[in-house]
Tab-separated table of C-alpha atoms in Angstrom:
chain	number	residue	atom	x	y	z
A	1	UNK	CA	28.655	-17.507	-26.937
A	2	UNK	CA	27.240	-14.865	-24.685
A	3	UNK	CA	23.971	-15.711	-22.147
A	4	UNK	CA	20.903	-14.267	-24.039
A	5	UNK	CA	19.077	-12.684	-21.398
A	6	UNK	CA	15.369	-11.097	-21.930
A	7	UNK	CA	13.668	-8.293	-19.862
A	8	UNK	CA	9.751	-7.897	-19.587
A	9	UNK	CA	7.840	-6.328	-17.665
A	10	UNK	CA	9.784	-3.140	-16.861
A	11	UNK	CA	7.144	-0.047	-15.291
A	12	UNK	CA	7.997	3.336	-17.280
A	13	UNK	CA	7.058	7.164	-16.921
A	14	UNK	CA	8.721	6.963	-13.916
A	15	UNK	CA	12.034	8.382	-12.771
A	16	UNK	CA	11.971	5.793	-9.577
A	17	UNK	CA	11.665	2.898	-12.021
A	18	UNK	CA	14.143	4.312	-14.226
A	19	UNK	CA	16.874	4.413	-11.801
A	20	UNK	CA	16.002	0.657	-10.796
A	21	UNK	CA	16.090	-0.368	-14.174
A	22	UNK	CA	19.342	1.146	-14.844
A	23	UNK	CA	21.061	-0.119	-12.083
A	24	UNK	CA	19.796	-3.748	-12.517
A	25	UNK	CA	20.890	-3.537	-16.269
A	26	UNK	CA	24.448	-2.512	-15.040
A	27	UNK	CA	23.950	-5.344	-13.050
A	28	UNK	CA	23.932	-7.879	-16.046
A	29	UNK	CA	26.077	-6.041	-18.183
A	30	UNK	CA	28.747	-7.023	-15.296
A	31	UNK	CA	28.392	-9.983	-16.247
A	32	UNK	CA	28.601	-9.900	-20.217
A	33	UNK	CA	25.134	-11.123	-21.165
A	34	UNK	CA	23.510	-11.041	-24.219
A	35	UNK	CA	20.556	-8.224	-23.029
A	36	UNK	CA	17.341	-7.635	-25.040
A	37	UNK	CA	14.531	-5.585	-22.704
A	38	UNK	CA	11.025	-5.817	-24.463
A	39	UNK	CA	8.549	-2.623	-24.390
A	40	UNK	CA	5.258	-2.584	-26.129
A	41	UNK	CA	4.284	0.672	-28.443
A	42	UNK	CA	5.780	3.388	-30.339
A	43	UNK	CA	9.801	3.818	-29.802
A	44	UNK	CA	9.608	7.900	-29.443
A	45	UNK	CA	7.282	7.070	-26.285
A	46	UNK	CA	9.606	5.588	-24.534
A	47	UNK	CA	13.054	6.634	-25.698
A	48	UNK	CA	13.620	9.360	-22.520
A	49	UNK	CA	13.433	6.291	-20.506
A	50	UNK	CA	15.871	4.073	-21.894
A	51	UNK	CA	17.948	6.854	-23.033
A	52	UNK	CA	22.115	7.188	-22.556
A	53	UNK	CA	22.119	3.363	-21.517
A	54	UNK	CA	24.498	1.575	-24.084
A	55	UNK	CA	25.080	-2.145	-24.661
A	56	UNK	CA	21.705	-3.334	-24.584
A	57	UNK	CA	18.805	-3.947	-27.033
A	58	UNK	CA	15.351	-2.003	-26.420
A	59	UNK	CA	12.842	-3.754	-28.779
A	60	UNK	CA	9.397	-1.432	-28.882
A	61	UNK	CA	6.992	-4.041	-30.391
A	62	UNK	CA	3.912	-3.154	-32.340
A	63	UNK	CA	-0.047	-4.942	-32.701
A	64	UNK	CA	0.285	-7.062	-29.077
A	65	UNK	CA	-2.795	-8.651	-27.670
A	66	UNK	CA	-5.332	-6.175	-26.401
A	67	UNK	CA	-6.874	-5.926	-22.823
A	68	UNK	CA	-10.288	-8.030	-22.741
A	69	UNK	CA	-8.562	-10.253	-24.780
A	70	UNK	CA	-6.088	-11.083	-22.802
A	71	UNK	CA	-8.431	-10.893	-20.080
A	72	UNK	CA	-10.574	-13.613	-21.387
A	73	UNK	CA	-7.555	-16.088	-21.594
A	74	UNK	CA	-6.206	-15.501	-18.021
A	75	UNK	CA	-9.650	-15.906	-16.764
A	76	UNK	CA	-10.186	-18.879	-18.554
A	77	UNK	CA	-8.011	-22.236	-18.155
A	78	UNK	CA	-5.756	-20.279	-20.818
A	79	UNK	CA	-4.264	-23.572	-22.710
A	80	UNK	CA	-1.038	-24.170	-24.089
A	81	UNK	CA	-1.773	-23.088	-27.815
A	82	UNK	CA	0.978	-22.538	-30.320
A	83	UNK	CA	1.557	-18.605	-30.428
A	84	UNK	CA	3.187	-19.014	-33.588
A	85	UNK	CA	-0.244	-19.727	-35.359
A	86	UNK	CA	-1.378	-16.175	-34.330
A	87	UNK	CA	-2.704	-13.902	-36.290
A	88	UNK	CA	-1.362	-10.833	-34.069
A	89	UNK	CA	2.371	-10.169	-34.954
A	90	UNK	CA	3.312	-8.438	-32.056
A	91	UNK	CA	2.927	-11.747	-30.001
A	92	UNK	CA	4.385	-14.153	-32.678
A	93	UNK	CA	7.681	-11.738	-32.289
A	94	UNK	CA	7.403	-11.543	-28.323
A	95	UNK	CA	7.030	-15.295	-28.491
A	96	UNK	CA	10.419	-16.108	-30.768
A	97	UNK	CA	12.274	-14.316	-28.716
A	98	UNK	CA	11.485	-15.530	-25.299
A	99	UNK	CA	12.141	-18.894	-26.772
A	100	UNK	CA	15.334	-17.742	-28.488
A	101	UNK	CA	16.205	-16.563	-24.750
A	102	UNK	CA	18.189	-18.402	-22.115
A	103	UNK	CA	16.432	-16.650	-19.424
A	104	UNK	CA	13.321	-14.009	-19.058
A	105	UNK	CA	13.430	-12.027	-16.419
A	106	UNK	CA	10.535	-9.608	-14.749
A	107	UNK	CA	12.130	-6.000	-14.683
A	108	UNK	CA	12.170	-4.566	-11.124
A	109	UNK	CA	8.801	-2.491	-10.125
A	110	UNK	CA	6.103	-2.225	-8.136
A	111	UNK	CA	2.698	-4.175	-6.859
A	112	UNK	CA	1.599	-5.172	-10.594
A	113	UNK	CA	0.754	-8.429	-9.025
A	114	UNK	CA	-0.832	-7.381	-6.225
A	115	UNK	CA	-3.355	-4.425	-5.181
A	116	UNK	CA	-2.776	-3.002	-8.636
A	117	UNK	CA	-4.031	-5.790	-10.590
A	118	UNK	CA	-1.722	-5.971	-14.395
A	119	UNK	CA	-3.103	-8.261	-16.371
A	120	UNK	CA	-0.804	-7.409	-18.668
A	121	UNK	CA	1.797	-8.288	-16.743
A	122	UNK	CA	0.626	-10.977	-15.495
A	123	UNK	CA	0.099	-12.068	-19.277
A	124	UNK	CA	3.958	-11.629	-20.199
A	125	UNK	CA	5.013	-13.681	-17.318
A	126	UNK	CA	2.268	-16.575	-18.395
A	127	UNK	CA	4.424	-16.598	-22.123
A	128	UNK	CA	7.417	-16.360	-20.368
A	129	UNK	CA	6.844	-19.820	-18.451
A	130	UNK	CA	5.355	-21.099	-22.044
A	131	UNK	CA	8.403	-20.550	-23.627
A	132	UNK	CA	10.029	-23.728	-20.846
A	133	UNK	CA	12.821	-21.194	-20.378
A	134	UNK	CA	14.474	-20.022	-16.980
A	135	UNK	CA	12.419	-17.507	-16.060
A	136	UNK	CA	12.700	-14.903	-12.965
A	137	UNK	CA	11.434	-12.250	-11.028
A	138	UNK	CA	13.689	-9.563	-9.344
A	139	UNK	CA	13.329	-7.203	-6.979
A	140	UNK	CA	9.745	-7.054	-7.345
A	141	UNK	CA	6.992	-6.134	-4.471
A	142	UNK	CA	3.330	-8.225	-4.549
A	143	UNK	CA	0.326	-8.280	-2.728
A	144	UNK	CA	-2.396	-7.799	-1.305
A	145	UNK	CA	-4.896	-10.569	-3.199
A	146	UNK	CA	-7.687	-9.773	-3.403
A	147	UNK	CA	-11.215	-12.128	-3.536
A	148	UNK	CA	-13.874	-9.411	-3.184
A	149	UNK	CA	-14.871	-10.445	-6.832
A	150	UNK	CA	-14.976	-13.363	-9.990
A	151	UNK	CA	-12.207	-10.879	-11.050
A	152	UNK	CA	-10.013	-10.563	-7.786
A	153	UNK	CA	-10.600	-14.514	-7.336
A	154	UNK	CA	-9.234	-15.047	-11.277
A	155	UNK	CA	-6.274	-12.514	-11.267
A	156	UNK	CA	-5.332	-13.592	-7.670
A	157	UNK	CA	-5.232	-17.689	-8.942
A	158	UNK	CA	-3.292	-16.770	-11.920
A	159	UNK	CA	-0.490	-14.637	-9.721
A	160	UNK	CA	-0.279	-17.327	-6.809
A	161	UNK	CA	0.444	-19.687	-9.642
A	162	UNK	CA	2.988	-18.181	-11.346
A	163	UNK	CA	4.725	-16.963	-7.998
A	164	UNK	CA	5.123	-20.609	-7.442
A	165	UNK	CA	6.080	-21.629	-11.090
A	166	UNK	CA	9.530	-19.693	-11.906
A	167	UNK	CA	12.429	-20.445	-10.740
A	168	UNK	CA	13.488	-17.505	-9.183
A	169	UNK	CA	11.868	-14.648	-6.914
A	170	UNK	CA	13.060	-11.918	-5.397
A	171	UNK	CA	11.118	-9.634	-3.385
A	172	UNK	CA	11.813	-6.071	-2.077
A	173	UNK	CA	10.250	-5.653	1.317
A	174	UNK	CA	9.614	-7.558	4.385
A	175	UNK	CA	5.646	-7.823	3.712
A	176	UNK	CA	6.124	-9.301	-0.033
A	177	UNK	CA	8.525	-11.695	1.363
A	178	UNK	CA	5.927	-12.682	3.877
A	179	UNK	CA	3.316	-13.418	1.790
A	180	UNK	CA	5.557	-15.572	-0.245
A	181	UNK	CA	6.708	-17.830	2.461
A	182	UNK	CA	2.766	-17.801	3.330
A	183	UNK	CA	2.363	-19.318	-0.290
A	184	UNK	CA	5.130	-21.440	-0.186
A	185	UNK	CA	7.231	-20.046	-2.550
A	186	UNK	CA	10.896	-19.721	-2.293
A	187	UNK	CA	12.370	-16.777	-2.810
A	188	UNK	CA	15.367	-14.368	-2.471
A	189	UNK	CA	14.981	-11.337	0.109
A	190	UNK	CA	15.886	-8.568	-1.673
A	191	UNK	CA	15.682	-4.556	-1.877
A	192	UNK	CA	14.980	-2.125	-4.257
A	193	UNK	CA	17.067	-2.398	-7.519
A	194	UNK	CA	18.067	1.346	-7.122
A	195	UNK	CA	20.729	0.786	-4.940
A	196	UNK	CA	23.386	-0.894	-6.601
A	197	UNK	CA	23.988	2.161	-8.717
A	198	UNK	CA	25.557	5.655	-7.392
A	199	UNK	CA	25.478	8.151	-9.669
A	200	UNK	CA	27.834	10.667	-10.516
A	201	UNK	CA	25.590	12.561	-13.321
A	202	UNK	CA	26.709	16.816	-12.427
A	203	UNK	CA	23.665	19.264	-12.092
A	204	UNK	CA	22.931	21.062	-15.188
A	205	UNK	CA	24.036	24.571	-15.831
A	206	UNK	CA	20.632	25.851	-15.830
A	207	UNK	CA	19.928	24.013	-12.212
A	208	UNK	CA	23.580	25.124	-10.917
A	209	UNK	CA	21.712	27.985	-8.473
A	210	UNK	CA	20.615	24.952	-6.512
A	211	UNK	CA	24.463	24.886	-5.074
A	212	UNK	CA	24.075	27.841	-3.557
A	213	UNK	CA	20.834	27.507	-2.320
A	214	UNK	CA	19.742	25.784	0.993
A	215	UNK	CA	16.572	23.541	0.068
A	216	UNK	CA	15.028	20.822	1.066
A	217	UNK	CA	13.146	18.597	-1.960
A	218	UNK	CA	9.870	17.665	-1.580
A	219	UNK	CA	7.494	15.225	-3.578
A	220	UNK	CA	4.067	14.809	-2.744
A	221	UNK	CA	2.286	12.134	-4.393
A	222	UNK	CA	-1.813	12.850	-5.880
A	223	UNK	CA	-3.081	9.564	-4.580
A	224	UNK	CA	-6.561	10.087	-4.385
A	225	UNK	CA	-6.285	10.293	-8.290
A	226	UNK	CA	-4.877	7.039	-9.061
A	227	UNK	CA	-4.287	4.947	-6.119
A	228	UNK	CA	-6.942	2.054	-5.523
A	229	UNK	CA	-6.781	2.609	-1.486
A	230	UNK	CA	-7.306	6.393	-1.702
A	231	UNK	CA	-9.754	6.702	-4.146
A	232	UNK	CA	-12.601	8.073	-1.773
A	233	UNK	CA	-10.807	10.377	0.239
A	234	UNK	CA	-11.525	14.299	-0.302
A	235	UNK	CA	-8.628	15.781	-2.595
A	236	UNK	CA	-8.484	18.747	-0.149
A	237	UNK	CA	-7.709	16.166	2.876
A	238	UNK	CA	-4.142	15.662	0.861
A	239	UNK	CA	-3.706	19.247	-0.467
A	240	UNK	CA	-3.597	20.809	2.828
A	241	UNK	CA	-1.493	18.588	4.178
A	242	UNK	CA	0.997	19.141	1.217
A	243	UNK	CA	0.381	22.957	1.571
A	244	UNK	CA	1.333	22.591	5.518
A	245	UNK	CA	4.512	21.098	4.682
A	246	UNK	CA	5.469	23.894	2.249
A	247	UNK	CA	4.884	26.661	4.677
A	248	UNK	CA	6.655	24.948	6.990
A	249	UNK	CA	9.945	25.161	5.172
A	250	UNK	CA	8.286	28.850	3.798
A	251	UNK	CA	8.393	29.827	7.197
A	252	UNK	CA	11.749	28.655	8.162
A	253	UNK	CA	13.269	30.466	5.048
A	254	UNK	CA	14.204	27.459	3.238
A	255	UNK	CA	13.575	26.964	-1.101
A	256	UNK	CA	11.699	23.944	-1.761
A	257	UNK	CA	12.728	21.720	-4.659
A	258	UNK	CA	9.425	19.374	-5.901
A	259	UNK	CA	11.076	16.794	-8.116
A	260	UNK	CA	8.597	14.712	-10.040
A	261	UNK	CA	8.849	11.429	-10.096
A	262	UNK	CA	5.815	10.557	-13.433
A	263	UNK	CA	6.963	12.081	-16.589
A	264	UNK	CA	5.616	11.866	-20.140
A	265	UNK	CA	2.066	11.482	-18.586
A	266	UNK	CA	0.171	14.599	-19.938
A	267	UNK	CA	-1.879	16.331	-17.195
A	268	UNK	CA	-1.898	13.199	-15.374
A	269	UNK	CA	1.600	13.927	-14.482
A	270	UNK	CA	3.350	15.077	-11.122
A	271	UNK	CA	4.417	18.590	-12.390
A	272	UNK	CA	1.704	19.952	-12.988
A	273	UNK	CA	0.089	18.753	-9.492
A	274	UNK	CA	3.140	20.091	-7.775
A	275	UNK	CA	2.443	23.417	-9.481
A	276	UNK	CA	-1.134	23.505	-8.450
A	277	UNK	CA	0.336	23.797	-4.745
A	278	UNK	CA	2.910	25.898	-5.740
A	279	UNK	CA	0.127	28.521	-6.130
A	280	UNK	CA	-1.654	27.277	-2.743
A	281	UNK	CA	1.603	28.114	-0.600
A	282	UNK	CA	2.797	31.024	1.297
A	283	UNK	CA	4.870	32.398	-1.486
A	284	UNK	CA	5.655	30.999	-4.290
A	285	UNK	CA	8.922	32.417	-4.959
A	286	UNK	CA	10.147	29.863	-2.198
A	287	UNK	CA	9.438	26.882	-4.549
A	288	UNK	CA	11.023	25.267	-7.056
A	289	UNK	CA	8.807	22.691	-9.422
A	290	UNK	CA	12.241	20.702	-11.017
A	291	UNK	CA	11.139	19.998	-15.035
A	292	UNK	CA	10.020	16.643	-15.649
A	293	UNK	CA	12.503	15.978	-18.910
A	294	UNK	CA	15.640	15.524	-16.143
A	295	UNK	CA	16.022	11.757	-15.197
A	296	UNK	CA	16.833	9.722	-12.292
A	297	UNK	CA	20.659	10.391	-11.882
A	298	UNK	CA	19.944	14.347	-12.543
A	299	UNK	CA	17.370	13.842	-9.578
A	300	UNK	CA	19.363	12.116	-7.422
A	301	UNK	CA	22.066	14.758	-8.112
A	302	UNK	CA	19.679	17.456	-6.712
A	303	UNK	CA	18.803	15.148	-3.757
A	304	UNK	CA	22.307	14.694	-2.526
A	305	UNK	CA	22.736	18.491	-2.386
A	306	UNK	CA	19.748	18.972	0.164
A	307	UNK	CA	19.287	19.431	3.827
A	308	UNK	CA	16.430	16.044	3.849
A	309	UNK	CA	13.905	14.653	1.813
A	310	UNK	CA	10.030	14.242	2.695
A	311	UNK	CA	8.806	12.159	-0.116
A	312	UNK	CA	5.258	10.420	-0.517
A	313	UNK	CA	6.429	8.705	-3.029
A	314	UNK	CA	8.530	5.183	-3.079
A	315	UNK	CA	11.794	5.951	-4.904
A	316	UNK	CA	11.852	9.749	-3.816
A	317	UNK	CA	12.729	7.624	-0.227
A	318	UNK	CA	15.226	4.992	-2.339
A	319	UNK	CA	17.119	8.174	-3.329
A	320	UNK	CA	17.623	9.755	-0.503
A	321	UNK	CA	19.061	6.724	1.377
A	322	UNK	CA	20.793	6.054	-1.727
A	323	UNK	CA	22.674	9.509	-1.039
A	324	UNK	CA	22.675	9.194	2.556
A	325	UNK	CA	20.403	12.642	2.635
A	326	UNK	CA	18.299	12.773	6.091
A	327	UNK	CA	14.266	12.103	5.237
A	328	UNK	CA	10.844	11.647	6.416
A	329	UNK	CA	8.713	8.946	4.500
A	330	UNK	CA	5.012	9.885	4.152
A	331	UNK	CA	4.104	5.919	3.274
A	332	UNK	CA	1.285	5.114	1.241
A	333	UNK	CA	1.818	1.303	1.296
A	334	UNK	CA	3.419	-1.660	2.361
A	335	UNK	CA	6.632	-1.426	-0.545
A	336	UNK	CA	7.474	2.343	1.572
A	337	UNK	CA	6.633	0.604	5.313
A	338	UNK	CA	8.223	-2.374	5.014
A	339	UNK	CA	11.525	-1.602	2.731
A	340	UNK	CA	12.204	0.722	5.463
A	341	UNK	CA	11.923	-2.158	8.293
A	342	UNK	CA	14.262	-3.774	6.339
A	343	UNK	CA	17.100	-1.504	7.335
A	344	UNK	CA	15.566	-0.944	10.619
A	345	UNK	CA	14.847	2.871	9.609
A	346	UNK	CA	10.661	2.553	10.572
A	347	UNK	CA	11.340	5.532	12.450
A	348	UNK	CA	11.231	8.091	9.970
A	349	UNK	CA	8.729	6.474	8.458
A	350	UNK	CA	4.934	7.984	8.810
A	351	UNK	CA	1.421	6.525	7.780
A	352	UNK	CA	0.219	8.605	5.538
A	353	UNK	CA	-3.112	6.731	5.824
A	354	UNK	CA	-3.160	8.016	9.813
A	355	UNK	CA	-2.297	11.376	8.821
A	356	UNK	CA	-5.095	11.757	6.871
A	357	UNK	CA	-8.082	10.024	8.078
A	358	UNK	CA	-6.709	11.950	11.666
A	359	UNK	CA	-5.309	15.421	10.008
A	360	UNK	CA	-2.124	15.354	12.286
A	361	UNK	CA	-0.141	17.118	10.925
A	362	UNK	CA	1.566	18.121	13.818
A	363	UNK	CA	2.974	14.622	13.767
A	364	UNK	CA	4.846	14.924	10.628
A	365	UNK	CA	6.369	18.329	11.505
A	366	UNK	CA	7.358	17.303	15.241
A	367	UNK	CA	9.665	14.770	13.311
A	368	UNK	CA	11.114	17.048	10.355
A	369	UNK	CA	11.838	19.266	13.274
A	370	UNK	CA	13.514	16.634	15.059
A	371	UNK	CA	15.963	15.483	12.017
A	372	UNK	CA	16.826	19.055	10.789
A	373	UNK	CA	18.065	19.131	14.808
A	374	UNK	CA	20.014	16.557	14.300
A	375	UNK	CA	20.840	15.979	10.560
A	376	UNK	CA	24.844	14.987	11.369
A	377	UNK	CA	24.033	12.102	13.298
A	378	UNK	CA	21.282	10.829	10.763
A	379	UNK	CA	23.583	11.744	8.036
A	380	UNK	CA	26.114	8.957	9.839
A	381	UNK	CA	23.326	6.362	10.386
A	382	UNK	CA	22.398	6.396	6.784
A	383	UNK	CA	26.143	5.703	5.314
A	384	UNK	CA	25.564	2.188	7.229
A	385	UNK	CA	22.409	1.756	6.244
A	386	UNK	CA	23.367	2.475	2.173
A	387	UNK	CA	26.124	0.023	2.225
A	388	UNK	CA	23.674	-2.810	3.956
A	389	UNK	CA	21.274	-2.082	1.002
A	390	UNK	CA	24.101	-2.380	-1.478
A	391	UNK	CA	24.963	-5.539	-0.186
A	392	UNK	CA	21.330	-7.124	-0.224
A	393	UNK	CA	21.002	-6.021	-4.291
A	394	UNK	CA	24.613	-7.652	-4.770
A	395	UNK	CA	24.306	-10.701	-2.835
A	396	UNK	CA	20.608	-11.232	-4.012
A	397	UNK	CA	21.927	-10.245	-7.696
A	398	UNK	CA	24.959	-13.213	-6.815
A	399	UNK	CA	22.189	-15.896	-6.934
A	400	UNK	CA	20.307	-14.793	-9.678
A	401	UNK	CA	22.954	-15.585	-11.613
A	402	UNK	CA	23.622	-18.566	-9.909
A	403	UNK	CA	20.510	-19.443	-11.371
A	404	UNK	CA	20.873	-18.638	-15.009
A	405	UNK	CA	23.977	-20.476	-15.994
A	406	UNK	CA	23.436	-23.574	-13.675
């Protein structure tokens, strides 16, 4: 009888997380287990995420908990009740089959528990520990906690505990991995999921031209929209500094390919942002906004067929390491800084949080200038670099499933 293994948790709408969730599902297939991952709303929402992946059980569940609800409970001393007695089917079915489970692990992703504050996911991982199965975290990043506020104090309690309740962590960067061994949790140093896969997905006929063509891809990221450290800084502070970076390539005669990462998210999404600055560049001919509807391996496709990367977002970085393609890391946090100290590449790493507040942009193109000089040798460093980040998934991946069937 197989290993029933459950995944919650797992970030969507984004091409980055996509790629991480379908290498770490690859992962346990590997190994033959039983795999049912858990989303919450309607199935068409969701189904260009978990599309082409075989041998595994998506389960879209309906009428969950909803937000101040579940805020009042993690707030609150939250006690052991019996879900079963629920009136809300959603989490009578999410609770059967955690308990049904042999192990619940927390998909790979980003700073939920951390500066982002998820109190939903927080909430899952609370049921999953209820359910007195083996439960797990992989290849996640956490932190900062916050105590600014009643709220920061009662979201920060809640994460602390759990990061010291299950019965494995792993954690993606150096900083994450820090903090744990500050709260004395054990855990696993790991990397982003991403890497144990290589894809071999072709371009599509439509994007063929792109063989032909010498580009470089580029994917800026709108943080003062969304992004909780960014929030009061002037829009036009990031769009110039975007715009800079197209003319640059403009002016050296290269195409520019903007591959976004968000998909599926309306006008909040990165295509239409990356068109916006389209229309702000030099010419616009020169720039090529990639469709949202192509996913992670199609992306990654595009990426290994360009002179370098410059990427403001996380997993735009992941892939081109992952394809040993030359890049320059605009870093908005600590999951960009410190993943990249990791594999001792911090130098083409840049703060984008200097950059900014200082408008040096000079800065960034001094070093784009300095690895299109000398893209062989960078090309090199990187294939020893992609195999060490290989190994950390595997050998991380190793004792998570020491963990499982002990």
């Amino acid at each position: 009888m197989s290993i029933k293994i459950v995944v919650i948790n797992q970030p969507i709408q984004n091409r980055g997380d996509q790629a991480a969730h379908k290498a770490f599902i690859e992962l346990l297939k590997s190994q033959k287990f039983d795999i049912t991952v858990i989303f919450f709303g309607k199935k068409d929402f969701y189904s260009s995420f978990f599309e082409n992946i075989e041998g595994v059980k998506y389960l879209c569940v309906k009428g969950m908990i909803g937000e101040n609800t579940l805020r009042f409970f993690l707030k609150s001393k939250f006690p052991k009740i019996n879900l079963d007695t629920w009136m809300l089917p959603g989490l009578r079915i999410v609770s059967r089959i955690m308990r049904k489970a042999d192990a619940i692990i927390c998909a790979p992703g980003g700073v939920c528990m951390g500066a982002y504050q998820n109190w939903e996911h927080v909430w899952n991982l609370e049921l999953a520990l209820m359910s007195n199965k083996k439960v797990a975290i992989w290849g996640r990043s956490i932190g900062p906690f916050y105590n600014y506020t009643k709220t920061d104090e009662d979201f920060t309690r809640r994460s602390k505990s759990i990061l010291r309740q299950v019965g494995f962590l792993s954690l993606r960067d150096w900083k994450s991995q820090k903090l744990a061994k500050e709260l004395g949790c054990n855990h696993v140093a790991m990397i982003d999921s991403a890497f144990a896969l290589m894809p071999k997905q072709s371009i599509p006929e439509e994007l063929r031209y792109l063989e032909t063509t010498d580009y470089v891809v580029f994917v800026p990221n709108k943080l003062y929209s969304w992004h909780p450290y960014y929030k009061n800084i002037l829009p036009d502070k990031f769009d110039d500094l975007y715009v800079e970076i197209l003319n640059f390539f403009i002016k050296s005669g290269k195409k520019v390919v903007m591959l976004p990462q968000l998909f599926d998210c309306g006008t909040d999404g990165d295509i239409f942002y990356f068109k916006q600055l389209r229309e702000k560049a030099l010419s616009s001919n020169n720039v090529i906004v990639i469709e949202e509807k192509y996913d992670c391996d199609i992306q990654q496709s595009i990426i290994k067929r360009s002179k370098m990367v410059i990427g403001a977002r996380y997993h735009s970085i992941i892939f081109a390491i992952n394809n040993m393609v030359p890049f320059v890391c605009l870093s908005y946090e600590h999951k960009m800084r410190e993943t990249l100290q990791l594999l001792n590449l911090s130098d083409y790493s840049i703060d984008l949080d200097d950059i900014i507040t200082n408008s040096n942009i000079v800065i960034v193109l001094d070093i784009i200038n300095n690895i299109l000089d000398n893209e062989n040798a960078v090309h090199e460093i990187l294939i020893d670099k992609n195999d060490m980040a290989r190994s950390i998934v595997v050998n991380a991946f190793k004792e998570l499933c020491d963990y499982i069937v002990s």
